[in-house]
Coordinates of C-alpha atoms in Angstrom, one line a residue:
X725 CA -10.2 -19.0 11.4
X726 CA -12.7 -16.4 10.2
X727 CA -14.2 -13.3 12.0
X728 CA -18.0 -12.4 11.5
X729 CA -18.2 -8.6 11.6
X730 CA -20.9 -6.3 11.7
X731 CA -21.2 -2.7 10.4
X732 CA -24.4 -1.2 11.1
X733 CA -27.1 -4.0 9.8
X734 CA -24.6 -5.8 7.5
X735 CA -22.6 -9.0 8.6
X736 CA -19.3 -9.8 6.7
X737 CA -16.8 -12.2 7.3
X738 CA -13.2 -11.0 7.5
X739 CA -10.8 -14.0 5.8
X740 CA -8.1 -11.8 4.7
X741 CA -6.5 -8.3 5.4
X742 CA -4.3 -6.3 2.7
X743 CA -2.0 -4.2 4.5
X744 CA 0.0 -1.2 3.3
X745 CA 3.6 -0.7 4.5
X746 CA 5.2 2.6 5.0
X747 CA 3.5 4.3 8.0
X748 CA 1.4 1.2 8.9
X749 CA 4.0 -1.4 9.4
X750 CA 6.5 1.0 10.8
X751 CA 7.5 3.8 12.7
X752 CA 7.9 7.8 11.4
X753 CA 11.3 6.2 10.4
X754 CA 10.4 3.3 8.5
X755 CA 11.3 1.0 11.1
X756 CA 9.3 -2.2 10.9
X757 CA 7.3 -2.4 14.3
X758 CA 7.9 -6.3 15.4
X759 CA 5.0 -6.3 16.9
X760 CA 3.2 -6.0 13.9
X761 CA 5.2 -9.0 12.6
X762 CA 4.4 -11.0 14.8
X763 CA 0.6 -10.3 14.8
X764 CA 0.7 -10.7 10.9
X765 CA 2.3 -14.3 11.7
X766 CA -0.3 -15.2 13.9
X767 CA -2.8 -14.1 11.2
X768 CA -1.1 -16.1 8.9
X769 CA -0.9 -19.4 11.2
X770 CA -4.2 -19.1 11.6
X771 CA -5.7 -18.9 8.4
X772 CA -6.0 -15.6 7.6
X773 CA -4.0 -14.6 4.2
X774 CA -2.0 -11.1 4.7
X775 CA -1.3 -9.3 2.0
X776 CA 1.1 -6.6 1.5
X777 CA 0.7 -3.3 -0.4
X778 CA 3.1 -1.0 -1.0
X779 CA 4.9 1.7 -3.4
X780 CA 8.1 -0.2 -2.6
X781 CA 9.4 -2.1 -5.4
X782 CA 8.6 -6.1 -6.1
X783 CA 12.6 -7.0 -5.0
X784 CA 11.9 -5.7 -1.7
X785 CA 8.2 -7.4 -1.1
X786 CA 9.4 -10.4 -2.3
X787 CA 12.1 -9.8 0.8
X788 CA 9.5 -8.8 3.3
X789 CA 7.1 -11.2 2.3
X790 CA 9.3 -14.2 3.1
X791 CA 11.0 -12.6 6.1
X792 CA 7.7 -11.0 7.9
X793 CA 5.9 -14.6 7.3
X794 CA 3.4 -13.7 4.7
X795 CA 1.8 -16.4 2.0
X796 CA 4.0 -14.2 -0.5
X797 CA 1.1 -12.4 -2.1
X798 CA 1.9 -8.7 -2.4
X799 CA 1.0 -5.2 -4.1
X800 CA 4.0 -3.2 -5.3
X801 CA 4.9 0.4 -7.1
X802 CA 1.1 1.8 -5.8
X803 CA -0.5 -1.0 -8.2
X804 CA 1.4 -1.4 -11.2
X805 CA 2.5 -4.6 -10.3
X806 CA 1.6 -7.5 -8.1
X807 CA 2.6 -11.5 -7.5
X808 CA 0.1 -14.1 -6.4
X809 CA 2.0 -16.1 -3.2
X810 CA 5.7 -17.1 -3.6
X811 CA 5.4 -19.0 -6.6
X812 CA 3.3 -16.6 -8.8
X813 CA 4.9 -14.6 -11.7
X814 CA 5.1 -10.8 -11.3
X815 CA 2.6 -9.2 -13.1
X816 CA 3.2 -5.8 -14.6
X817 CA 0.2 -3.5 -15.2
X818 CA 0.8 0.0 -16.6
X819 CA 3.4 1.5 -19.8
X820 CA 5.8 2.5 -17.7
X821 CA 7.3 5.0 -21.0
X822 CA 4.5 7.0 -19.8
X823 CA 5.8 7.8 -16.8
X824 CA 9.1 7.9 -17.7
X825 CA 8.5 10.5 -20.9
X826 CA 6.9 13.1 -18.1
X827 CA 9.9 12.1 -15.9
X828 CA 11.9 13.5 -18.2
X829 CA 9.8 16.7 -18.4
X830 CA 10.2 17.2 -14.5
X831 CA 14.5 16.4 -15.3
X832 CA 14.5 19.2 -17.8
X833 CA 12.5 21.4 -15.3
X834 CA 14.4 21.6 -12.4
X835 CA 18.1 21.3 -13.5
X836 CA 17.1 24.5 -15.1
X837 CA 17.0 25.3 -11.6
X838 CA 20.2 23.5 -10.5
X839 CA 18.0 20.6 -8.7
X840 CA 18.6 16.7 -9.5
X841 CA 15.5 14.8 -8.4
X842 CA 17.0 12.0 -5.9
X843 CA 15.2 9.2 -7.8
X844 CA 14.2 6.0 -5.8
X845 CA 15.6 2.5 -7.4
X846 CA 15.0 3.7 -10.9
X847 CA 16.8 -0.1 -12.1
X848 CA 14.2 -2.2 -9.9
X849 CA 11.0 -0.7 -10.9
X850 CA 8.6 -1.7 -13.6
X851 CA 5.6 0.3 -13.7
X852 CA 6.1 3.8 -12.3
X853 CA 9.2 6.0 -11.2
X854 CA 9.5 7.5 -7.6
X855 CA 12.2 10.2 -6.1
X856 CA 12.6 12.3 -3.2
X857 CA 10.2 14.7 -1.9
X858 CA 12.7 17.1 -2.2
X859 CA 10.5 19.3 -4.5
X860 CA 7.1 20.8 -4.4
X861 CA 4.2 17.9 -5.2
X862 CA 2.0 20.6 -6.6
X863 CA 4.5 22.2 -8.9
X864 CA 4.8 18.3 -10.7
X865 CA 1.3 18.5 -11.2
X866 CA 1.3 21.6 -12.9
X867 CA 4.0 20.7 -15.1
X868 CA 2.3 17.4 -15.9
X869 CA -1.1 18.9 -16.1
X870 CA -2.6 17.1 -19.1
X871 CA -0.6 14.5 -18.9
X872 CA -2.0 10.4 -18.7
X873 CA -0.6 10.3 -15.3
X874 CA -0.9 9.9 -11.9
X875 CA 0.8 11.5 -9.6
X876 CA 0.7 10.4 -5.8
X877 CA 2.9 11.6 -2.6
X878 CA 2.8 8.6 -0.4
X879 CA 4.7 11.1 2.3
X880 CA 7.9 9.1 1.5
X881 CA 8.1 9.0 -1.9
X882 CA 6.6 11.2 -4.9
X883 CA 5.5 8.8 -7.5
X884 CA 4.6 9.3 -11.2
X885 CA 2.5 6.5 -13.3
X886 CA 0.1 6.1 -15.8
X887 CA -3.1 7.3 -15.3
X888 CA -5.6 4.1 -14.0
X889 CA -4.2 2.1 -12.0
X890 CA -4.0 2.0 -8.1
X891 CA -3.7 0.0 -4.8
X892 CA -7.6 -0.2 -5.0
X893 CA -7.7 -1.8 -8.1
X894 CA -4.7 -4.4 -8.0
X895 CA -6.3 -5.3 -5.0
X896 CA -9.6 -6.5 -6.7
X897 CA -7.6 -8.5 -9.6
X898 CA -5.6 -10.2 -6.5
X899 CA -8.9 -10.9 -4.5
X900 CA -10.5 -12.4 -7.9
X901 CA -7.5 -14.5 -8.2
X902 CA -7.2 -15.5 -4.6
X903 CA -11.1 -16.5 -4.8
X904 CA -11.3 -13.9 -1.7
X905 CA -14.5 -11.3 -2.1
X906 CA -12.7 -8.0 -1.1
X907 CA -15.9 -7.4 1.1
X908 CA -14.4 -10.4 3.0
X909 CA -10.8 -8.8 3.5
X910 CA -10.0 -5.6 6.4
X911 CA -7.7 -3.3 4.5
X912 CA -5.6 -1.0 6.3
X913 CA -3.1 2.2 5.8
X914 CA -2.2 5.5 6.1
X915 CA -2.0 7.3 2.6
X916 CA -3.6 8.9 -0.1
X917 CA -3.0 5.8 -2.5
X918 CA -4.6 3.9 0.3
X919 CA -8.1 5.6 -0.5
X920 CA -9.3 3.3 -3.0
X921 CA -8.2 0.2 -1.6
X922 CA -10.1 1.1 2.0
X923 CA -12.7 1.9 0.6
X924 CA -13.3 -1.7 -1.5
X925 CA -13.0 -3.3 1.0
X926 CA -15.2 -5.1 3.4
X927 CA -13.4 -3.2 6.5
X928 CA -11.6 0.2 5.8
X929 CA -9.5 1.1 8.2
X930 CA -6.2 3.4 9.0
X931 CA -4.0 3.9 11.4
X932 CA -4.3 7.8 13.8
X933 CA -1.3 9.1 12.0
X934 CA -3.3 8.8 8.1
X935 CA -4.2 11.8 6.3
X936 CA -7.5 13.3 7.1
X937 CA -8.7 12.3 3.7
X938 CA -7.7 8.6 4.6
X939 CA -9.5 8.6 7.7
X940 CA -12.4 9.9 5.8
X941 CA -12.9 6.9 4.0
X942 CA -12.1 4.7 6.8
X943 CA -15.2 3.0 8.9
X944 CA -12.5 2.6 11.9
X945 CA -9.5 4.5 12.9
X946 CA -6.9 3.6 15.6
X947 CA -6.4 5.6 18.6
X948 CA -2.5 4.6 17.8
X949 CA -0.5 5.7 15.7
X950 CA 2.0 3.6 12.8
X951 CA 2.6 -0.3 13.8
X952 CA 0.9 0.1 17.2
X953 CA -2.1 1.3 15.0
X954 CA -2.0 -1.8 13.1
X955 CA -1.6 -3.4 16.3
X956 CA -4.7 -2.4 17.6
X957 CA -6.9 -2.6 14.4
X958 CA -6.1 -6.1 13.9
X959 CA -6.9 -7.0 17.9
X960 CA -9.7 -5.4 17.4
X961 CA -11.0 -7.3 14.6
X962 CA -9.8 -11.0 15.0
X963 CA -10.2 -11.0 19.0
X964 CA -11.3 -15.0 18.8
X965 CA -7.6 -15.6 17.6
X966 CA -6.1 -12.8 19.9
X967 CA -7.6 -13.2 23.2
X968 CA -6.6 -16.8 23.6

């Protein structure tokens, strides 16, 4: 079932939401809010295709897809890589030697300092690297000023990878493929690599506890915060399969 929704004089009809993880889907402790499972089932049993989007690796969204009842379609590493439902191939966007060549730059850096970045499941990812923010985000992009790169802090996780690619635009190549306009999808999170991907789609929305730059680009923010947020946004917008 498919919600007509109207922003200002426009009308768009919301078949699909793409959904980031990590403050959206969970608590401050990355705790998955059940609630928010369930409501992404009831999505799902009732048409409407979920799709998650995350900086997590593909091994864990292939995990979560399966276990919070998705159709397996997912976003992982910010962009850089992304599956089409359970039976798609993974699909690997950016030169990850990119990143890793400036990772190496940030190594040399601070173990001059006697720090060892805490790096994030170096052996599972494909397109970017990700570690610990356990050192200044602005002092990486000094050091990597000039560099091809991105660099994002996702408030869990600093991530490193090269330079074009994003949430935002993953989530176009996944709309194309799912024959889903991204003007007919709500897209909802709580980070800055959640910008671009809010604001292609037909519904931009985050969650009380985003950044003020998220809810900038939003066109509805939750009065709740984290999985309670999500909670409420999707209510909100698909009250003809909610109120029932």
């Amino acid at each position: 079932m498919w919600k007509r929704v109207a922003f200002g004089h426009a009308k768009i009809v919301l078949k699909a939401v793409i959904t980031d993880i990590d403050g959206t889907l969970t608590d401050e402790k990355r705790r998955l809010n059940t609630t928010a499972v369930e409501t992404i089932r009831k999505l799902q049993d009732n048409g409407v295709e979920v799709v998650l989007a995350s900086g997590n690796t593909s091994c864990i969204l292939k995990g979560l897809s399966k276990l919070i009842g998705t159709g397996g379609t997912f976003i992982g590493e910010n962009g850089g890589v992304f599956r089409i439902g359970f039976s798609g191939s993974l699909v690997v966007l950016p030169n990850r030697q990119i990143a890793l060549e400036a990772l190496d730059v940030l190594i040399q850096h601070f173990e001059k300092q006697g720090i060892t970045l805490d790096m994030f499941s170096p052996r599972e990812r494909f397109a970017d690297v990700a570690f610990a923010r356990t050192v200044p985000v602005q002092v990486i992009r000094e050091l990597l000023s000039g560099w091809n790169v991105t660099i994002l802090d996702t408030n869990f996780a600093i991530h490193i990878q090269e330079a074009g690619f994003s949430k935002g635009k993953a989530f176009q190549k996944i709309a194309e493929e799912l024959r889903i306009p991204v003007s007919s999808f709500l897209a909802i999170g709580d980070s800055e690599n959640d910008i671009d991907m809010i604001q292609a789609a037909g519904a931009g929305c985050c969650v009380a506890n985003s950044a003020q730059e998220v809810k900038e680009a939003a066109v509805f923010i939750s009065k709740k915060s984290y999985g309670d947020g999500f909670v409420e946004t999707i209510t909100r917008f698909f009250p003809h399969i909610f109120e029932r």
